[in-house]
Coordinates of C-alpha atoms in Angstrom, one line a residue:
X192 CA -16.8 -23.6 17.5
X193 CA -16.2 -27.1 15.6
X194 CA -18.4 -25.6 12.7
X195 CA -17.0 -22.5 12.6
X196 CA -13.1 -24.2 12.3
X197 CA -14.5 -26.4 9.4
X198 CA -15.8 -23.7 7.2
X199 CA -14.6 -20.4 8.0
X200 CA -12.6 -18.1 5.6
X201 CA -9.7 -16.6 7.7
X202 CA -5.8 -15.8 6.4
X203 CA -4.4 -17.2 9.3
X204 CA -5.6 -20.6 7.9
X205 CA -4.4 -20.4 4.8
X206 CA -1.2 -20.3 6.9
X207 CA -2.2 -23.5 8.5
X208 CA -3.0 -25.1 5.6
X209 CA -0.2 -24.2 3.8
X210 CA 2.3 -25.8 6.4
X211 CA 0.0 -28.8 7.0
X212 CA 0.1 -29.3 3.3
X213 CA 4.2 -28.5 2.6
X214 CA 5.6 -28.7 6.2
X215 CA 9.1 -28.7 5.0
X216 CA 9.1 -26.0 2.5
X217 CA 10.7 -23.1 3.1
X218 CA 8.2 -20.3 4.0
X219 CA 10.2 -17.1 5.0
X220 CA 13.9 -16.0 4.4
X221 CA 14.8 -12.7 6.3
X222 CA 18.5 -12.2 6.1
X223 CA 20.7 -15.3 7.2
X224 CA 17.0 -16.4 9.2
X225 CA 15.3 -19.1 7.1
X226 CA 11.8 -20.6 8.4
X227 CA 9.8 -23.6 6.9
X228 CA 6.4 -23.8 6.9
X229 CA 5.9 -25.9 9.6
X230 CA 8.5 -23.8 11.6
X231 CA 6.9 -20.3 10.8
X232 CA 2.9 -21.9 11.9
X233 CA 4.4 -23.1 15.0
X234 CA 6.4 -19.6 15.6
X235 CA 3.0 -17.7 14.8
X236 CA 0.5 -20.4 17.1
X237 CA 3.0 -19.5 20.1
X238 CA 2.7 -15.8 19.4
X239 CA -1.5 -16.1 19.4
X240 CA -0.9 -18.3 22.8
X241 CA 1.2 -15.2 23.8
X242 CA -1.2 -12.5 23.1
X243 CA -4.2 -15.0 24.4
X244 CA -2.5 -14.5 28.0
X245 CA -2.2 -11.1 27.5
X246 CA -6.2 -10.5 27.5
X247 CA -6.2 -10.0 23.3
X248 CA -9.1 -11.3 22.2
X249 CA -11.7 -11.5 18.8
X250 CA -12.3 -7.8 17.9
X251 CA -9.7 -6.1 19.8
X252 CA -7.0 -3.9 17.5
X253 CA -3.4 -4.3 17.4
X254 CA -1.2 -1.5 16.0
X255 CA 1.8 -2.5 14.4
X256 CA 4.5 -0.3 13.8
X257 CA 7.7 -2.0 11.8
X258 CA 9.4 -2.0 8.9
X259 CA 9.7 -5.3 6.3
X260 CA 10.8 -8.6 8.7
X261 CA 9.4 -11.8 9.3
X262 CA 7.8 -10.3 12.9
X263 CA 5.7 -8.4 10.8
X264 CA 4.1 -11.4 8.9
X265 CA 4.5 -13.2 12.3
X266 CA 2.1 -10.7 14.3
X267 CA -0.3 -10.1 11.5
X268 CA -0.7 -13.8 10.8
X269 CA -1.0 -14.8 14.4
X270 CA -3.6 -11.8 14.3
X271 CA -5.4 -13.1 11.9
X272 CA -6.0 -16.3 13.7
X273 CA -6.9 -14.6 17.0
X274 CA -10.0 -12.2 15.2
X275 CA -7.9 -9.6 16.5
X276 CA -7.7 -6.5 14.0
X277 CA -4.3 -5.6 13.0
X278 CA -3.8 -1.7 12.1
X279 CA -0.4 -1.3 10.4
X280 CA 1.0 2.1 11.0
X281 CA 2.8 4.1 7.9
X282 CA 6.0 4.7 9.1
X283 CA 5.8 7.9 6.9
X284 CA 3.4 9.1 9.9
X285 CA 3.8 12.4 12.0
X286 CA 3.1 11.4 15.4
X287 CA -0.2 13.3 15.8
X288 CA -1.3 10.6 12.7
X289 CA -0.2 8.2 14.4
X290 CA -1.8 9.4 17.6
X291 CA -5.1 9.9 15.9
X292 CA -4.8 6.6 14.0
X293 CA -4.3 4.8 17.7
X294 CA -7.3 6.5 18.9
X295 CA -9.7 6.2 16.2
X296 CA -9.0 2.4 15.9
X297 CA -9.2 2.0 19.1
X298 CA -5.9 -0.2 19.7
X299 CA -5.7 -2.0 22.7
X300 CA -1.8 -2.3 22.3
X301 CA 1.2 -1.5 19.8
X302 CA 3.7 -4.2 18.6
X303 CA 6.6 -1.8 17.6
X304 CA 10.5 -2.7 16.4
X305 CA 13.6 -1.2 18.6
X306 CA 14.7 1.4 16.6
X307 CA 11.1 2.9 16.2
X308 CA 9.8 3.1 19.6
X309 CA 11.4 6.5 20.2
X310 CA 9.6 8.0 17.1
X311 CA 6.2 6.1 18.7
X312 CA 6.6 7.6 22.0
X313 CA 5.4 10.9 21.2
X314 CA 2.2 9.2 19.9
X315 CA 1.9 7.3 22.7
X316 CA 2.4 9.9 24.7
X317 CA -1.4 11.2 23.3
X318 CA -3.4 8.3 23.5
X319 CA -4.0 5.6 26.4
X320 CA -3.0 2.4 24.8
X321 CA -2.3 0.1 27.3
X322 CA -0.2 -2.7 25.9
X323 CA 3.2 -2.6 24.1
X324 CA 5.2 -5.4 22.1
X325 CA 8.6 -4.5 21.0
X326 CA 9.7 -6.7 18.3
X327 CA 13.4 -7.4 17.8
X328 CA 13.9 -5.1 14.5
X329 CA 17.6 -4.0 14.8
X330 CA 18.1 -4.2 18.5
X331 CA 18.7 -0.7 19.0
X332 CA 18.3 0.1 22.9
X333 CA 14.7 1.4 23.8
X334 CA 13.5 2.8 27.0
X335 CA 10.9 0.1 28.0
X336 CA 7.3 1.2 29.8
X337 CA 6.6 -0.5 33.5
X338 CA 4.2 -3.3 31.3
X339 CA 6.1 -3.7 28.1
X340 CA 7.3 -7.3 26.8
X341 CA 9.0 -8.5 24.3
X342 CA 7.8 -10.2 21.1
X343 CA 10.5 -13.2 22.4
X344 CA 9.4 -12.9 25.9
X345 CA 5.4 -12.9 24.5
X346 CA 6.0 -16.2 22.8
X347 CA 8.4 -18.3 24.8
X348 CA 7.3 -21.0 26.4
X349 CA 3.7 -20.5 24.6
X350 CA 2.3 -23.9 23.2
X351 CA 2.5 -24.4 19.5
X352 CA -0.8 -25.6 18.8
X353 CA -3.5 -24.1 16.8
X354 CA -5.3 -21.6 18.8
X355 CA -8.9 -22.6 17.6
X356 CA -10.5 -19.1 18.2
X357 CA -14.2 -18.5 16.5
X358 CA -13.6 -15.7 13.7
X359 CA -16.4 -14.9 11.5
X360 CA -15.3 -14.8 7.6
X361 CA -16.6 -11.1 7.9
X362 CA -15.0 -10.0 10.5
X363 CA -12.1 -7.2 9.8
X364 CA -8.3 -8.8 9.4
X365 CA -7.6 -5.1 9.1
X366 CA -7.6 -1.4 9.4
X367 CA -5.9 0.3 6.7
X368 CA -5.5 3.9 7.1
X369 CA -5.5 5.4 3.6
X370 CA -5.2 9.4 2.5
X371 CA -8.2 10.7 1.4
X372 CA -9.6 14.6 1.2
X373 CA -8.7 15.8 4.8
X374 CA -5.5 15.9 7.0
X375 CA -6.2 12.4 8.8
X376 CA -6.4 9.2 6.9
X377 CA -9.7 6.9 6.8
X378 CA -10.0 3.2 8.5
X379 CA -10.7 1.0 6.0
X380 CA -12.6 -1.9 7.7
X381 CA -11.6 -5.0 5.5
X382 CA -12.4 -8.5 6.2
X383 CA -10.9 -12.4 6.3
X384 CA -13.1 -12.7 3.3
X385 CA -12.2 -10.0 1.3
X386 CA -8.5 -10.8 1.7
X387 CA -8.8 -14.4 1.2
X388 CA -10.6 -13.9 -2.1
X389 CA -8.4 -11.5 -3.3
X390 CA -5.4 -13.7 -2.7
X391 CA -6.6 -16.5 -3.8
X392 CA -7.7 -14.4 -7.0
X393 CA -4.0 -12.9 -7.6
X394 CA -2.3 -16.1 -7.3
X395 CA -4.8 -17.9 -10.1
X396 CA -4.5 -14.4 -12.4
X397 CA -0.6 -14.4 -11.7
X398 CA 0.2 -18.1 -12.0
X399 CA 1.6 -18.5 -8.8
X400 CA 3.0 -21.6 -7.2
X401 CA 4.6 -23.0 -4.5
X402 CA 7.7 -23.5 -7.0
X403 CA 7.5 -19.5 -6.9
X404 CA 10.0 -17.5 -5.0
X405 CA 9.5 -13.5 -3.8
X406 CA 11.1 -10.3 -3.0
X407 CA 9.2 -8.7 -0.3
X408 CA 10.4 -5.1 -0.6
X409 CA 8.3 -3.0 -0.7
X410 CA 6.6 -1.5 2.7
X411 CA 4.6 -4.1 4.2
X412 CA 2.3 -1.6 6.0
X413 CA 0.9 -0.9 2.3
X414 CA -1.7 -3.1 0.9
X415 CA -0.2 -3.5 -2.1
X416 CA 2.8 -5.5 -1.0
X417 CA 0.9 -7.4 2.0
X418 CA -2.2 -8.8 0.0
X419 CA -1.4 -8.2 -3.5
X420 CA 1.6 -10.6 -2.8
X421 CA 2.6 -11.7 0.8
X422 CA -1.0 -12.9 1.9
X423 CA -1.0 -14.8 -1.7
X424 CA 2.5 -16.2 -1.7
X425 CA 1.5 -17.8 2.0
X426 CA -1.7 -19.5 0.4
X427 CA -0.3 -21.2 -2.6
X428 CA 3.3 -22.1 -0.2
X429 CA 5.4 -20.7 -2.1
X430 CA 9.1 -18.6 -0.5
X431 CA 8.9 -15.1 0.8
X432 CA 12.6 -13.5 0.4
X433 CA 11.7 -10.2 2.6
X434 CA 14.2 -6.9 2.0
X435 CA 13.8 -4.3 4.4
X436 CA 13.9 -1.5 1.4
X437 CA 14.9 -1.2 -2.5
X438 CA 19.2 -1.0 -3.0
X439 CA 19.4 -1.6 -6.3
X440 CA 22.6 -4.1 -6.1
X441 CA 21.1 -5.9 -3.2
X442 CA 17.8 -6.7 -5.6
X443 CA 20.4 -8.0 -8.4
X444 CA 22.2 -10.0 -6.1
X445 CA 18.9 -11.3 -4.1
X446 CA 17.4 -12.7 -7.9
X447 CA 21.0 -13.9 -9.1
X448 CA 21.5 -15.8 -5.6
X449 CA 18.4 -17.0 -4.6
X450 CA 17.1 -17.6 -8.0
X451 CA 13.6 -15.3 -7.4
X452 CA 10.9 -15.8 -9.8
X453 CA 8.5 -13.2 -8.5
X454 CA 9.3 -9.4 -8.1
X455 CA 7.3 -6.2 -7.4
X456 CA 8.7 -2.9 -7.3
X457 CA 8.0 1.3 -8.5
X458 CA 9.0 1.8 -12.2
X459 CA 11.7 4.2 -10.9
X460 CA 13.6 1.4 -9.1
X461 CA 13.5 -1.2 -12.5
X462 CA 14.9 1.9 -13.9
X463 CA 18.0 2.2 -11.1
X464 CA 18.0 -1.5 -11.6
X465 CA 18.6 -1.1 -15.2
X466 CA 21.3 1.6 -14.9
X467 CA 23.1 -0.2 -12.1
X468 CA 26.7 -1.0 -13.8
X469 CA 26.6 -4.8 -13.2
X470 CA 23.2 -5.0 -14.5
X471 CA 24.5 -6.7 -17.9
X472 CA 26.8 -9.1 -16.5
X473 CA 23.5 -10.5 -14.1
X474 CA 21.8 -14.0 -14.5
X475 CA 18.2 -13.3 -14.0
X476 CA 16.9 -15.9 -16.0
X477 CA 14.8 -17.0 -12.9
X478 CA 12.7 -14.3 -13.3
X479 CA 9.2 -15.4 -14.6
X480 CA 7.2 -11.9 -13.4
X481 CA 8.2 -8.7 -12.5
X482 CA 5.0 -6.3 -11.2
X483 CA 5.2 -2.7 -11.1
X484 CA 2.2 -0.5 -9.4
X485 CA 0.8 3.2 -9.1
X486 CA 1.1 3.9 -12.7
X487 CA 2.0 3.2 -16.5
X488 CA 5.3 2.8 -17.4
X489 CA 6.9 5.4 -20.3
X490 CA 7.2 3.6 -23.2
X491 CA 11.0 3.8 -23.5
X492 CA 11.2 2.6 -19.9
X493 CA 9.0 -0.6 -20.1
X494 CA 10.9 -1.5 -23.6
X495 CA 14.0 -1.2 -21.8
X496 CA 12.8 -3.3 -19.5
X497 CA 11.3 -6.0 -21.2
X498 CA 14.6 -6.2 -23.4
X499 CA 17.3 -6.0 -20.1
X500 CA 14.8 -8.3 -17.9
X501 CA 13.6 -11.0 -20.0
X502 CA 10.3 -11.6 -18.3
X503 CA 7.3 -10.9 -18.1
X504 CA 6.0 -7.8 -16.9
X505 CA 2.8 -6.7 -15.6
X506 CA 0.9 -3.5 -13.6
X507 CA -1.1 -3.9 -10.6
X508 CA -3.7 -1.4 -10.6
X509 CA -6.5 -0.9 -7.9
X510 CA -6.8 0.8 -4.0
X511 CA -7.2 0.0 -0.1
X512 CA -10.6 -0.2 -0.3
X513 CA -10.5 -3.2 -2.7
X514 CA -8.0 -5.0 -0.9
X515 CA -6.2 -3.9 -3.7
X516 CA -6.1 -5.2 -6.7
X517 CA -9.1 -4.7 -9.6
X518 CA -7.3 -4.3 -13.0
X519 CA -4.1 -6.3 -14.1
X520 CA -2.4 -4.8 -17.1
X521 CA -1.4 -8.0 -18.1
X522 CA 2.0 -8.8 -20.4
X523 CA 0.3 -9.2 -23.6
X524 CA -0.8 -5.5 -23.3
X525 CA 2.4 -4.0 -22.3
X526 CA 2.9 -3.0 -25.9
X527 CA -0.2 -3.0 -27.8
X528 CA -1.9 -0.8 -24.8
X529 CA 0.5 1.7 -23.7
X530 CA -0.6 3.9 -20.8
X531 CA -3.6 1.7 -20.1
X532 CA -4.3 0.1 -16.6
X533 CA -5.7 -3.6 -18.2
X534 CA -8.6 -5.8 -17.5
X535 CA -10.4 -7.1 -14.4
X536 CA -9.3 -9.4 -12.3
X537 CA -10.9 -12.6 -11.6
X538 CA -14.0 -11.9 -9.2
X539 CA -13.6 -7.7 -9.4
X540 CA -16.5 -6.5 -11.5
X541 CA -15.8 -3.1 -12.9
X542 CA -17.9 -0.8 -14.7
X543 CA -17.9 3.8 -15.5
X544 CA -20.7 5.3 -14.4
X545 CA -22.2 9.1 -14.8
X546 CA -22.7 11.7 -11.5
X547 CA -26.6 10.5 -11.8
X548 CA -26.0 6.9 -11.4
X549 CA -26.1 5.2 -15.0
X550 CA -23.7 2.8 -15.8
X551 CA -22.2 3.6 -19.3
X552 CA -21.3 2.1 -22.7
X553 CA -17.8 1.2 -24.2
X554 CA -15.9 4.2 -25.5
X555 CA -17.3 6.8 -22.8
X556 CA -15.5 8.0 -20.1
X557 CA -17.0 8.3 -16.6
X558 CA -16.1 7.4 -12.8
X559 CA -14.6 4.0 -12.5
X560 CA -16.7 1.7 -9.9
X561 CA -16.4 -1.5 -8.8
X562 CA -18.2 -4.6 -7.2
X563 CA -17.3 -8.2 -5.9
X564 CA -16.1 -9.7 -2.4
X565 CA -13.2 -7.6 -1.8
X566 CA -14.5 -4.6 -1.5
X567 CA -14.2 -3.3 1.6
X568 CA -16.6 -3.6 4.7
X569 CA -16.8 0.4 5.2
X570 CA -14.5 3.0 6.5
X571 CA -14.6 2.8 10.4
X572 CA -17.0 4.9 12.1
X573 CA -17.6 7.0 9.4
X574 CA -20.8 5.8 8.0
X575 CA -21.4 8.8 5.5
X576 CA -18.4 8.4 3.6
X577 CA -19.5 4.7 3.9
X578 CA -22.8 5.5 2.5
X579 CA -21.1 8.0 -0.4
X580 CA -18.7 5.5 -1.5
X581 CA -21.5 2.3 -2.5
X582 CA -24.0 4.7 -3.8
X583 CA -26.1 2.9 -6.8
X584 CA -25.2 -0.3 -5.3
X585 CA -21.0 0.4 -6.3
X586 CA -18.2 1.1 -4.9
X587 CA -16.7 4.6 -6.3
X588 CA -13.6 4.7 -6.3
X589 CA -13.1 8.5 -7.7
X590 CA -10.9 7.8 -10.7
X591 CA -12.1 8.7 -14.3
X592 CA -11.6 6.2 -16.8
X593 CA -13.2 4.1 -19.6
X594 CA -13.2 1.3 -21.6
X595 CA -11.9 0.4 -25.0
X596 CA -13.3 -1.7 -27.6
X597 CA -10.9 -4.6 -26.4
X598 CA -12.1 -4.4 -22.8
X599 CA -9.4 -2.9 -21.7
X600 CA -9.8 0.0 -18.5
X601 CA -7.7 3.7 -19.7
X602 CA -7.5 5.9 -16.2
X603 CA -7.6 9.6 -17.1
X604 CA -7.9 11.2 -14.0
X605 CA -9.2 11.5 -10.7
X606 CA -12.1 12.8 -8.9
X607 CA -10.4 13.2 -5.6
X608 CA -7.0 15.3 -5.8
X609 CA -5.3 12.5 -3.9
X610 CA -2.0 12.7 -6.1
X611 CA 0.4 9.0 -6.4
X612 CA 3.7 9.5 -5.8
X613 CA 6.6 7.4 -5.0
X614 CA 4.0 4.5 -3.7
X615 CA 2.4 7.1 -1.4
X616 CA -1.0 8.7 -1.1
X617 CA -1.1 12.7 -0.6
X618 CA -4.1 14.8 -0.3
X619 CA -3.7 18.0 -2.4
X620 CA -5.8 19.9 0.1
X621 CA -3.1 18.9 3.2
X622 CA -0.2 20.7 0.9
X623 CA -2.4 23.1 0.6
X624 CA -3.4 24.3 3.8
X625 CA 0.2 23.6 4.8
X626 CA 1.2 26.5 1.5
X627 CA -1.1 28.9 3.1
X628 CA 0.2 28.8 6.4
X629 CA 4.0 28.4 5.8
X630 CA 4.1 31.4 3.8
X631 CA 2.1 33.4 5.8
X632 CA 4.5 32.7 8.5
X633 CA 7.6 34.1 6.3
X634 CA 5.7 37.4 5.6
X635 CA 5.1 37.5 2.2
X636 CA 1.5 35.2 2.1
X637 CA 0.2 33.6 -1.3
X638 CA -3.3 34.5 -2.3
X639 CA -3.1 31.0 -4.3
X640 CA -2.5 28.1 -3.8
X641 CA -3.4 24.8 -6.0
X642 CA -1.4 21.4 -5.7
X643 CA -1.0 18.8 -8.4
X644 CA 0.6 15.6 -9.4
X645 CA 3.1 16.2 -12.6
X646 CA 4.2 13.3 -14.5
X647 CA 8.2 12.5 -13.1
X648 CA 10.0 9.3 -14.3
X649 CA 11.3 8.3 -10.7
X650 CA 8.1 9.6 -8.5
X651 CA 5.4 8.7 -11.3
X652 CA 3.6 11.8 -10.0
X653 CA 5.7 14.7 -7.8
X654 CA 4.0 17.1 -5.8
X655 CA 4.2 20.5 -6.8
X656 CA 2.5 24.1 -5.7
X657 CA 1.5 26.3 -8.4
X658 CA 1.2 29.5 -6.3
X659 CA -0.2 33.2 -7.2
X660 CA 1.5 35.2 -4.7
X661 CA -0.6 37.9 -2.1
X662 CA -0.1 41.9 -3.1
X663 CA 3.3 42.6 -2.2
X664 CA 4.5 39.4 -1.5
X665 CA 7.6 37.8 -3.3
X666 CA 8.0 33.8 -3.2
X667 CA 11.0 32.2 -2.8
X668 CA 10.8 28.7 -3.9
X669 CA 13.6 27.6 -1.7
X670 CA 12.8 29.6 1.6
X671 CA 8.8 27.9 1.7
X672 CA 9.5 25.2 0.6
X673 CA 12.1 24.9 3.7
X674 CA 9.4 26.2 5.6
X675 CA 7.1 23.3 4.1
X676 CA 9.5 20.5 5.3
X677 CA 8.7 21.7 9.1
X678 CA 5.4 21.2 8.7
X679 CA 4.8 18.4 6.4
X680 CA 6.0 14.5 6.6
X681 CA 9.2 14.5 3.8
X682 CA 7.2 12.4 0.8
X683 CA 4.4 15.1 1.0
X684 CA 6.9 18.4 0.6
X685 CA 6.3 19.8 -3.2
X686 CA 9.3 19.1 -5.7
X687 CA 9.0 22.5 -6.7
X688 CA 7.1 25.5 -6.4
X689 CA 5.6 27.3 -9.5
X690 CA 5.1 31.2 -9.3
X691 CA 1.8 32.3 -11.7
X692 CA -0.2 35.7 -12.1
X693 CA -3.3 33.8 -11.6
X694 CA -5.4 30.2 -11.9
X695 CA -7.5 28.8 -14.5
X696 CA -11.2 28.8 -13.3
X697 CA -14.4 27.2 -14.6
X698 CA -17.5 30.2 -15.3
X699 CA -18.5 29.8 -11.6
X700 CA -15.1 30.1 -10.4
X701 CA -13.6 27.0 -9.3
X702 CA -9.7 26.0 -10.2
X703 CA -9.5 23.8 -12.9
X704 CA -6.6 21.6 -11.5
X705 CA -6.6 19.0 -14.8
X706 CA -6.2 22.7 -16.9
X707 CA -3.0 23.5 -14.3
X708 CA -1.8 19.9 -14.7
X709 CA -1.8 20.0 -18.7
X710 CA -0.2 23.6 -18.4
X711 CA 2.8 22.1 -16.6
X712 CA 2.7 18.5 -17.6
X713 CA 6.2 18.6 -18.9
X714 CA 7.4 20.5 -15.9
X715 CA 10.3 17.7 -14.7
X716 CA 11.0 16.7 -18.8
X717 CA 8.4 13.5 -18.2

């Protein structure tokens, strides 16, 4: 045990370390709720002593199910230093994903806020998880189960020592459900290591400090805001300003006030940032970074930008399985690269590779792969997509891409037909299916159906049918896609439904979807 506390690599010690090495700085701001370092360790050690006396133990799984607050970073942290697996649930969910994601992790209990346990009751309804935790969230009045407690109740009382559990550095921090090809997501199975090196890997390629301050707005159930910059902020001590969503005047006023150095956020929300009418009379001088992530920026949009922001800018570009980040498009490429998605990161190796194995040269385009420690474990009991996704000794990660002679990574498309939009994963195939059957219900069937991601200058990508409708059959846009929005969560309903005599096809018959996304690429004026 003593060894194990000396060397390990686990988050919840760069938590520890952080407060043992800046006590009184100010770790977490959450609306008029401030915490220093040495106040937000102690609040997290009683929580672990909490869920200790609850029977949680190294290897069990944790759902949590909240939106952006200190109690999330509070239960993943003390997570983290229990071994126990925390499995953030998209609030985006249907409950039978939710249901499934429960079962297939296994979750011995659910740590949930107020005013979602009535959308998690349907899901738990389905599956036999044992243990609930309701966290505080907005104090909206719940109907509690025979066994429930309350994050407050879990904790009080509980001593505020270090815990001192044996985690291995290998042992999964997480399971991150991510889209893929099918209907229900995939676990990825991703370890203290991986997320350790990763942070610490950010913060040294970003130039973070513990002088640095950060909006926290995006969802924290994503990757890309929990360990592209919460999990990094925490190991370098630096202030986590956490915003439950995007309003654009509430971000102005949040860097004006509280002088925030740090920002991530969707290109579509700099651009509502931009427009907002008080924009030109702001003080944003504090700014020293602002991130944006899923794709390029137009070129009108990040000039506007860098002109009305001052700061640098920079793109995050990577996936779950790497924990996230791989390529930074970093400011000095913003305008002399346009459209590309930059250079590794420190400790990602990243190479394009042919369908036979061969790693290529400069200049030729291929799938992008990667190595280095934060790749993922493996996808939860699913060895074959396990096996699939490190063939040759690399992790694929099915995007197309290549190199340029300055090193720099272009992304040109994707092997899966997992379209980006909004900051959201969809599978094309779900939409699909979902075409088929909705208008099959409304009597007049497609014989049809292909889904694609268009360029659109607030989603980055919209969904959007291209259908070829059945003998007899007349399609109107508004009455399926009405249909759609009864069977499909709200982010994955099309923008718009495109009626066509028939599909390109390749000689052997298959729909060329990157032929239907040039067709219609200026579909939404992008």
């Amino acid at each position: 045990m003593t060894t194990n506390l000396i060397h390990r690599v686990n988050i919840g010690d760069s938590l520890t370390r952080s407060a043992a090495a800046r006590p009184g700085q100010l770790a977490i701001v959450d609306g008029d709720r401030e915490w220093t370092y040495a106040a937000f360790n102690a609040w997290v050690n009683r929580i672990c002593h909490g869920l200790i006396a609850r029977g949680y133990s190294r290897g069990d799984a944790l759902a949590l199910a909240s939106g952006n607050s200190a109690e999330f970073l509070a239960v993943y942290y003390a997570c983290a230093k229990l071994g126990v697996v925390c499995v953030p649930i998209n609030l985006g969910w249907r409950a039978d994903e939710v249901a499934y994601v429960l079962g297939h992790s296994k979750s011995r209990g659910i740590a949930v806020e107020t005013q979602l346990v009535g959308a998690m009751a349907e899901a738990l309804r389905k599956t036999d998880v044992p243990d609930v935790i309701v966290l505080p969230g907005t104090h909206a009045p719940y109907e509690a189960g025979e066994s429930w407690t309350t994050l407050d109740d879990l904790a009080a009382g509980a001593a505020a020592d270090e815990p001192g559990a044996h985690v291995e550095d290998r042992d999964p921090i997480t399971y991150l459900y991510t889209s893929g090809t099918t209907s229900f997501p995939k676990g990825v199975v991703t370890s203290h290591l991986a997320v350790y090196l990763e942070s610490m890997s950010a913060a040294l390629d970003s130039g973070w400090n513990a002088g640095d301050r950060f909006i926290a707005m995006m969802p924290m159930f994503h990757t890309a805001q929990l360990n592209a910059f919460c999990t990094p902020a925490v190991m370098v001590g630096a202030t986590i300003h956490v915003l439950r969503g995007f309003d654009p005047q509430v971000f102005l006023d949040t860097i004006e006030q509280k002088r925030i150095t740090q920002v991530f956020a969707l290109p579509m929300m700099y651009r509502a940032a931009l427009e907002h009418p008080s924009f030109s009379s702001r003080d944003l001088s504090s700014l020293r970074r602002a991130v944006y992530a899923m794709a390029p920026m137009p070129d009108a949009l990040i000039r506007a930008c860098l002109e009305g922001f001052t700061c640098d800018f920079a793109l995050l570009f990577g996936q779950t399985e790497m924990s996230p980040i791989t390529t930074i498009f970093r400011p000095e490429h913003q305008l002399t690269h346009l459209g590309a998605v930059g250079t590794p990161m420190t400790g990602v190796q990243v190479a394009i590779m042919d369908s036979d194995g061969n790693l290529l040269p400069q200049g030729e385009q291929g799938e992008i792969v990667y190595r280095g420690p934060s790749t993922m474990t493996g996808y939860l009991d699913n060895p074959e997509a396990t096996e699939a996704a490190f063939a040759h000794g690399w992790f694929h990660s099915g995007d197309v891409g290549h190199f340029d002679a300055d090193g720099v990574l272009w992304f040109a498309d994707r092997y899966k037909d997992v379209i980006k939009t909004g900051g959201e994963n969809v599978a094309s195939i779900e939409v699909e299916k979902a075409v088929y059957a909705a208008s099959a219900e409304l009597g007049d069937p497609v014989a049809e159906a292909v889904v694609v991601g268009l360029p659109h200058e607030r989603w980055s990508e919209a969904i959007t049918a291209v259908v070829v409708p059945g003998p007899g059959a007349t399609i109107d846009e508004s009455e399926l896609l009405a249909a759609l929005k009864k069977r499909l969560d709200g982010y994955k309903v099309p923008k718009s439904v495109i009626v066509v005599d028939e599909l390109p096809r390749t000689s052997t018959g298959k729909i060329q979807k990157n032929v239907v996304r040039d067709t219609f690429a200026n579909h939404y004026g992008a």
